[in-house]
PDB file of N, CA and C in Angstrom:
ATOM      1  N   UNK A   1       0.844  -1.178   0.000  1.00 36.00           N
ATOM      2  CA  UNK A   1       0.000   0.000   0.000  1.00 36.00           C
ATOM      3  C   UNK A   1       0.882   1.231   0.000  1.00 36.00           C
ATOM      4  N   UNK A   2       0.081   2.405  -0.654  1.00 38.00           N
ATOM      5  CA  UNK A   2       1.057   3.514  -0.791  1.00 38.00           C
ATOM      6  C   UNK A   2       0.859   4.432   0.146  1.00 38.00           C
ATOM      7  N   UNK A   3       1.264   5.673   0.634  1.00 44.00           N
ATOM      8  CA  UNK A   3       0.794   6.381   1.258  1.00 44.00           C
ATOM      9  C   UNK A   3       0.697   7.433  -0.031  1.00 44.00           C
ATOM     10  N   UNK A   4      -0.294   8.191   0.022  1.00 49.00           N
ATOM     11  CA  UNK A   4      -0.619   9.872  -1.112  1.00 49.00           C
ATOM     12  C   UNK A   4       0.560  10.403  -0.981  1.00 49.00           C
ATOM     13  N   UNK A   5       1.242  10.618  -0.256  1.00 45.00           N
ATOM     14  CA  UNK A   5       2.096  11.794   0.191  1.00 45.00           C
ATOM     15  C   UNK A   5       4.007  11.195  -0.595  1.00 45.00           C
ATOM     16  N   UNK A   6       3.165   9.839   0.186  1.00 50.00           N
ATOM     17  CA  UNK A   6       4.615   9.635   0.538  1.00 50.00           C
ATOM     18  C   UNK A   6       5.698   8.900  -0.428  1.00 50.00           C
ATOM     19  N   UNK A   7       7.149   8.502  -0.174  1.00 58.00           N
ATOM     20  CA  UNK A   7       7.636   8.146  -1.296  1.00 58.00           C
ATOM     21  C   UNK A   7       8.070   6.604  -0.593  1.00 58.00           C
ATOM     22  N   UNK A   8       7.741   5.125  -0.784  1.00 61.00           N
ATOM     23  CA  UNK A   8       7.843   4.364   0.052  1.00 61.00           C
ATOM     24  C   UNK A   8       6.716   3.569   0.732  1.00 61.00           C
ATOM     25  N   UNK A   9       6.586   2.277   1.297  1.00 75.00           N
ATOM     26  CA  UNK A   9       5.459   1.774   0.995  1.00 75.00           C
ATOM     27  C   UNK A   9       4.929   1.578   2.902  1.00 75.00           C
ATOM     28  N   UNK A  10       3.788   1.471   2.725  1.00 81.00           N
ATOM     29  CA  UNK A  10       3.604   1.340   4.458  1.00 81.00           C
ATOM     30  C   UNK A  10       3.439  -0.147   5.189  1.00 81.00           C
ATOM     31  N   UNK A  11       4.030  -0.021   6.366  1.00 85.00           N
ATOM     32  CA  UNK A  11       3.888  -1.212   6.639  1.00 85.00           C
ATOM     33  C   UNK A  11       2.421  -1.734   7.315  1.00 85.00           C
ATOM     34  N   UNK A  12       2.068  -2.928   7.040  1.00 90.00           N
ATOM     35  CA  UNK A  12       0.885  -3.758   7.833  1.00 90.00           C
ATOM     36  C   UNK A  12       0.851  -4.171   8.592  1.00 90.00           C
ATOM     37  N   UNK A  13       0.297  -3.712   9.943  1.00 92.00           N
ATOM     38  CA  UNK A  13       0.055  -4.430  11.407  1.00 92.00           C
ATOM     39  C   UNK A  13      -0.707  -5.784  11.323  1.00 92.00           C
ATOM     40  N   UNK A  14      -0.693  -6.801  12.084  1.00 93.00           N
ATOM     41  CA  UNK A  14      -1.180  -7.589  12.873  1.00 93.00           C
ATOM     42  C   UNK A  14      -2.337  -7.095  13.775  1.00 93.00           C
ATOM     43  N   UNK A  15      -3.614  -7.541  13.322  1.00 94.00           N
ATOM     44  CA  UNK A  15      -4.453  -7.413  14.358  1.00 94.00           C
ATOM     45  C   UNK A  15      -4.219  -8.843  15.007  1.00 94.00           C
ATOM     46  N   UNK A  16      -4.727  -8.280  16.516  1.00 88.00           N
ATOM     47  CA  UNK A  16      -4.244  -9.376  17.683  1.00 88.00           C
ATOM     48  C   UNK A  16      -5.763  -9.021  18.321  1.00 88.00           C
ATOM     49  N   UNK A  17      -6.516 -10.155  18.232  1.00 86.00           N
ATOM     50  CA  UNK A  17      -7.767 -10.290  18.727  1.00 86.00           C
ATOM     51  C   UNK A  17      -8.684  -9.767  17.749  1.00 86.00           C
ATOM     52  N   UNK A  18      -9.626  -9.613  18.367  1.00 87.00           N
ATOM     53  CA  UNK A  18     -10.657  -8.803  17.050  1.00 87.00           C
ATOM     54  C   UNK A  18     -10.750  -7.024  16.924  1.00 87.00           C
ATOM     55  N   UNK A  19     -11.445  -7.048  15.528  1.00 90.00           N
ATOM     56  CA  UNK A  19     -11.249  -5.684  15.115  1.00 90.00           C
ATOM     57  C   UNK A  19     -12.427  -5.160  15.373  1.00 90.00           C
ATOM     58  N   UNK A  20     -12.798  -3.933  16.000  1.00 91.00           N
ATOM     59  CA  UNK A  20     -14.308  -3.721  16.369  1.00 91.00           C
ATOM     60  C   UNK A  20     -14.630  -2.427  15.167  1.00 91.00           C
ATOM     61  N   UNK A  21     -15.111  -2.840  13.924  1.00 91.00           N
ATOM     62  CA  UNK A  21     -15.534  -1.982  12.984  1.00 91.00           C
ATOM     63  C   UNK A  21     -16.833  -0.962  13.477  1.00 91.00           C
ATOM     64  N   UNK A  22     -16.364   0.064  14.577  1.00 94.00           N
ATOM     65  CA  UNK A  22     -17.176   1.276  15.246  1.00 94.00           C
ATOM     66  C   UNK A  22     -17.145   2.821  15.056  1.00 94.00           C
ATOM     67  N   UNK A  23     -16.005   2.977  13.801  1.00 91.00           N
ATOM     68  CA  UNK A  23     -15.740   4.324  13.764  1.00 91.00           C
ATOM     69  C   UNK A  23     -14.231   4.679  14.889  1.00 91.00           C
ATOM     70  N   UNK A  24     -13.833   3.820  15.901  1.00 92.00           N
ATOM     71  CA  UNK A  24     -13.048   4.332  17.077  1.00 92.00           C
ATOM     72  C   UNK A  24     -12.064   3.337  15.758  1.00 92.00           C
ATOM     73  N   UNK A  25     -10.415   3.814  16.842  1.00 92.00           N
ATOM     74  CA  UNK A  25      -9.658   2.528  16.311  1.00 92.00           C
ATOM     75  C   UNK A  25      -8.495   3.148  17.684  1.00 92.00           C
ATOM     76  N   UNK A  26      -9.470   2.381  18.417  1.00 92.00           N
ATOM     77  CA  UNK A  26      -8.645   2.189  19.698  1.00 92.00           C
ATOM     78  C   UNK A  26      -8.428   0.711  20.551  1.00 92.00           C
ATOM     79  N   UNK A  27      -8.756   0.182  19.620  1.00 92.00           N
ATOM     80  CA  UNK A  27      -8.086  -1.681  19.681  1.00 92.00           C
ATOM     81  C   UNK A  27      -6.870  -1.667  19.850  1.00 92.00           C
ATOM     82  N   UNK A  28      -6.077  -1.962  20.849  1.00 92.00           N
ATOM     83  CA  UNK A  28      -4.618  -2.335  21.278  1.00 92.00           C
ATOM     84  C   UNK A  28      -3.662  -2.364  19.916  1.00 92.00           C
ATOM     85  N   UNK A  29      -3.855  -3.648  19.082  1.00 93.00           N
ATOM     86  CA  UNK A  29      -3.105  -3.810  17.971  1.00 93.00           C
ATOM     87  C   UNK A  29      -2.912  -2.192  17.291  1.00 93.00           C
ATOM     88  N   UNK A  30      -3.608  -1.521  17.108  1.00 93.00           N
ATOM     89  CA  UNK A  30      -3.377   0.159  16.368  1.00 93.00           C
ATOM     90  C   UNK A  30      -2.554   0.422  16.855  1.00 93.00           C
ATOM     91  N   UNK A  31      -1.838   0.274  18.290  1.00 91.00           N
ATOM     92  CA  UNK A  31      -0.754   1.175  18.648  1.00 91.00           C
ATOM     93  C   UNK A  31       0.410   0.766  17.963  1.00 91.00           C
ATOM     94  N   UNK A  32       0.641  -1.015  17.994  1.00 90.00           N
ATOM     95  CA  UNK A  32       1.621  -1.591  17.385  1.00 90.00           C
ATOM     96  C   UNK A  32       1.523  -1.077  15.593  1.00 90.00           C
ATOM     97  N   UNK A  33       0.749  -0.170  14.803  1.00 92.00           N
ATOM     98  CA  UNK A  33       0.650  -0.024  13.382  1.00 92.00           C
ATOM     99  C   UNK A  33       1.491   1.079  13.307  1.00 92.00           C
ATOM    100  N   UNK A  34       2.095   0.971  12.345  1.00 90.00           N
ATOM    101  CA  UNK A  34       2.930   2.058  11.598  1.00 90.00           C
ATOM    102  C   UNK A  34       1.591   3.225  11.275  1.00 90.00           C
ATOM    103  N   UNK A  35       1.847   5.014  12.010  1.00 91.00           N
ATOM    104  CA  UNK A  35       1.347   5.658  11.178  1.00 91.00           C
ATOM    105  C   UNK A  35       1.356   6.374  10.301  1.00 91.00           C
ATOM    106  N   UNK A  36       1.168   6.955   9.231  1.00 88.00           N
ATOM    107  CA  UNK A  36       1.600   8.045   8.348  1.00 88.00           C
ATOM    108  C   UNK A  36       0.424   9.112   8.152  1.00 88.00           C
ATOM    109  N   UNK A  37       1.488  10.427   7.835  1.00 85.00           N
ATOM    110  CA  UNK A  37       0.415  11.378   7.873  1.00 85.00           C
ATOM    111  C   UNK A  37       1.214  12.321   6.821  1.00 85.00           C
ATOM    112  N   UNK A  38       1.010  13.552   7.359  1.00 69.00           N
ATOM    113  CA  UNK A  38       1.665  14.265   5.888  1.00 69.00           C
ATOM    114  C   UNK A  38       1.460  14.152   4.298  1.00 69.00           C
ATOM    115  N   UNK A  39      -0.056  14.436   4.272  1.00 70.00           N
ATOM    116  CA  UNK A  39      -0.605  14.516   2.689  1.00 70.00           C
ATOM    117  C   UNK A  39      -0.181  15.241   2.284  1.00 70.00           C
ATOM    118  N   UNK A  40      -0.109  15.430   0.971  1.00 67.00           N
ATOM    119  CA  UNK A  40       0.160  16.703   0.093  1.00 67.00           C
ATOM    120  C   UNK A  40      -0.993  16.675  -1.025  1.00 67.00           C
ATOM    121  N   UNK A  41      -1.363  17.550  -1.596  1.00 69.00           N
ATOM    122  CA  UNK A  41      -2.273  16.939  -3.077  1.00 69.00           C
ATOM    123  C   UNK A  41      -1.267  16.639  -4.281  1.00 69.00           C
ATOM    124  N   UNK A  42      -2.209  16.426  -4.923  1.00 70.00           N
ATOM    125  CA  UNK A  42      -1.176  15.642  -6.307  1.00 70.00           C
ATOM    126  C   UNK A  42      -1.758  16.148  -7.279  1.00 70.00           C
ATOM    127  N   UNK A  43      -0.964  16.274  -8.788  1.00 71.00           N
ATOM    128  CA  UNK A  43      -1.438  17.176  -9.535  1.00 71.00           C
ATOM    129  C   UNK A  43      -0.805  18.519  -9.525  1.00 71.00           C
ATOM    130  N   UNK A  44      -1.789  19.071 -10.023  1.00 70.00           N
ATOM    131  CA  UNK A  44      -0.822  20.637 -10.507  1.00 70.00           C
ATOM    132  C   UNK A  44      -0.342  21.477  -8.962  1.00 70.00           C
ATOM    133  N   UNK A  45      -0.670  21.025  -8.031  1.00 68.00           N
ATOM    134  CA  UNK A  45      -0.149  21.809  -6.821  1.00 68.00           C
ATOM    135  C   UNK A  45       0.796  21.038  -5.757  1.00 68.00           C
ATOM    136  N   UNK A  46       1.169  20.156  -6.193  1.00 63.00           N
ATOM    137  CA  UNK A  46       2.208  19.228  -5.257  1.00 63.00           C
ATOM    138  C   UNK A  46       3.104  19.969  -4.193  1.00 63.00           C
ATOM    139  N   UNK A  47       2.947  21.260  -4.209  1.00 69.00           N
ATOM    140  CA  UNK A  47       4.069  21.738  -2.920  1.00 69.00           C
ATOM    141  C   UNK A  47       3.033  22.442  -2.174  1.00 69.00           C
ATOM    142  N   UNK A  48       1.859  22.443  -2.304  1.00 71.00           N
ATOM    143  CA  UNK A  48       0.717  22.572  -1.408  1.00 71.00           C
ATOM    144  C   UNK A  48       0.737  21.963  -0.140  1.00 71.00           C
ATOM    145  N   UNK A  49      -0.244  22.127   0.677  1.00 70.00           N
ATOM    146  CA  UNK A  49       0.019  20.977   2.100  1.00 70.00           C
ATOM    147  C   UNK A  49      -1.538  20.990   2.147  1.00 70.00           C
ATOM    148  N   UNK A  50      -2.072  20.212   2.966  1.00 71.00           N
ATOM    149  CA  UNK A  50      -3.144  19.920   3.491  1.00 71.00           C
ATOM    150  C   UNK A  50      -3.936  20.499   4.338  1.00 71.00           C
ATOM    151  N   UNK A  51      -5.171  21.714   4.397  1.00 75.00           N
ATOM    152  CA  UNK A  51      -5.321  22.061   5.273  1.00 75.00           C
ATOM    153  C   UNK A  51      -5.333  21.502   7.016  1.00 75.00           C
ATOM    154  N   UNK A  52      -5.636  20.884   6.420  1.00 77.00           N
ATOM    155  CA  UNK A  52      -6.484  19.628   7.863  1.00 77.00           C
ATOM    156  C   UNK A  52      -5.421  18.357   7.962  1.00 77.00           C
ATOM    157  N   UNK A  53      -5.637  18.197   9.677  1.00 80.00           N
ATOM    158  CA  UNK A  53      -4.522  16.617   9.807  1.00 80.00           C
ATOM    159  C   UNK A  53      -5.258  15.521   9.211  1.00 80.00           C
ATOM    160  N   UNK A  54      -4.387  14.829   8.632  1.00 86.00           N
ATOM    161  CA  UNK A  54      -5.255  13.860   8.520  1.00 86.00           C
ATOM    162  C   UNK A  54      -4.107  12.523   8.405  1.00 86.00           C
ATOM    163  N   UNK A  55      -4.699  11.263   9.420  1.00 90.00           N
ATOM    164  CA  UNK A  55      -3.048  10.326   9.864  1.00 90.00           C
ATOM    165  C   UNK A  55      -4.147   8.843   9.629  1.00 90.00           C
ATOM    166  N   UNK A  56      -3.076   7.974   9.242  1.00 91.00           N
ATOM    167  CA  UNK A  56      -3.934   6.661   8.582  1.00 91.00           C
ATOM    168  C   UNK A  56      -3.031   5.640   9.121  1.00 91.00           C
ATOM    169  N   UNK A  57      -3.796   3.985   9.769  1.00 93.00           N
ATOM    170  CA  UNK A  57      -2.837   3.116   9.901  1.00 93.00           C
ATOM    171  C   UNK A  57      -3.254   1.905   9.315  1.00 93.00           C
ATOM    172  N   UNK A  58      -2.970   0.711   8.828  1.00 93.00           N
ATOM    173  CA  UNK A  58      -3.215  -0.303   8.031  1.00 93.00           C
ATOM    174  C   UNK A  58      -3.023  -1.588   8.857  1.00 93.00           C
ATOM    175  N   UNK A  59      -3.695  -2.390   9.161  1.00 95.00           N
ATOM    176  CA  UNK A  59      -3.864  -3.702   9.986  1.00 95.00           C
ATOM    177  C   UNK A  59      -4.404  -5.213   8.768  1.00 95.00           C
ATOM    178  N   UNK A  60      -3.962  -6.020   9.148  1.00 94.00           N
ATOM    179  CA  UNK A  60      -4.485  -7.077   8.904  1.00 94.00           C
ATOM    180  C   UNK A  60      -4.765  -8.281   9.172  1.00 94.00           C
ATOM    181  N   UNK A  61      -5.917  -9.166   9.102  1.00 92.00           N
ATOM    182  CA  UNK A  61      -5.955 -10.798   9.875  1.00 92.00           C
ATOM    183  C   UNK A  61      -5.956 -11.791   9.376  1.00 92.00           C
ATOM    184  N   UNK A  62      -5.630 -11.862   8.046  1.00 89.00           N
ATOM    185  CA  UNK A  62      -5.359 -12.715   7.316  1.00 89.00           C
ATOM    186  C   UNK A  62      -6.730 -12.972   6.093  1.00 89.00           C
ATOM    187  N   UNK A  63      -7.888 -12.413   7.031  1.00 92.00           N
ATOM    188  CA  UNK A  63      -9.458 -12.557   6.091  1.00 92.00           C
ATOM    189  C   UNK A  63      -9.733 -11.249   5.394  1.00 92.00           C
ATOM    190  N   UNK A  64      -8.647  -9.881   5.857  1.00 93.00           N
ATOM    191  CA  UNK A  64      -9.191  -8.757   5.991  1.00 93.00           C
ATOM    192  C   UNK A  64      -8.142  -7.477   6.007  1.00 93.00           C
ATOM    193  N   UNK A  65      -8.397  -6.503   5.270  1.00 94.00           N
ATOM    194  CA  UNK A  65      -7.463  -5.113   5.753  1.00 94.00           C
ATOM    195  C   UNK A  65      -8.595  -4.029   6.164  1.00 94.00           C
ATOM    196  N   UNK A  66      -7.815  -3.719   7.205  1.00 94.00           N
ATOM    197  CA  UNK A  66      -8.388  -2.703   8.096  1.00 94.00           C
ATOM    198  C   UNK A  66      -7.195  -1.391   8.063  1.00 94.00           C
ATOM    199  N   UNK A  67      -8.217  -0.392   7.755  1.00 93.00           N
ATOM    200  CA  UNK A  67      -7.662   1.144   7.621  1.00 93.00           C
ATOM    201  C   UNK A  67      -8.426   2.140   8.874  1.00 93.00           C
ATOM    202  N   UNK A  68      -7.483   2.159   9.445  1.00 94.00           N
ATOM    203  CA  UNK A  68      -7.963   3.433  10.602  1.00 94.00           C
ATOM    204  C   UNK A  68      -7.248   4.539   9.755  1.00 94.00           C
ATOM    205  N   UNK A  69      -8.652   5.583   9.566  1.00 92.00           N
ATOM    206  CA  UNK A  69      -8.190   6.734   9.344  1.00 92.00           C
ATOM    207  C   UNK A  69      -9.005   7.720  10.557  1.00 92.00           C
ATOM    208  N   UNK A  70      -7.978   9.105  10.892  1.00 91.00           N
ATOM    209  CA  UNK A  70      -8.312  10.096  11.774  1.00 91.00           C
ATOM    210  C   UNK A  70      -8.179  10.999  10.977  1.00 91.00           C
ATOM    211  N   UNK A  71      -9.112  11.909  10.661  1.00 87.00           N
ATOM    212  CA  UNK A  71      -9.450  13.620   9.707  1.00 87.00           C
ATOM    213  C   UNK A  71      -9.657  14.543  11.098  1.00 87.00           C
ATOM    214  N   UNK A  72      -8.912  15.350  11.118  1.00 82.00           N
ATOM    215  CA  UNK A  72      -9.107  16.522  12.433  1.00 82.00           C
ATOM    216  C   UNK A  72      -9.590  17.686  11.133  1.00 82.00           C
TER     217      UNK A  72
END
């Protein structure tokens, strides 16, 4: 998986127990996930930045990928 921003690929956590698909992503395993943040847009404005934070982490259980994303 890529990150938008970034140059380099992200790594995939291990979910450890179950994933509670609620909107939260405060399941233990998230802490162990690599996060990335630092969008940029793409296209004609690439040295732009992002108004807004916005940080993403990638999990998986072997049946499934799970994306926690946070938009402030």
């Amino acid at each position: 998986l890529w990150a938008a921003q970034a140059e380099g690929q992200v790594a995939v956590g291990a979910v450890a127990g179950q994933a509670v698909i609620d909107g939260r992503i405060d399941e233990a395993f998230w802490k162990s996930c690599e996060e990335r943040s630092d969008f940029r847009p793409i296209g004609n404005w690439p040295e732009r930045r992002i108004p807004h934070a916005t940080r993403f982490r990638v999990a998986q259980d072997g049946e499934a990928v799970y994306l926690g994303v946070v938009c402030e």
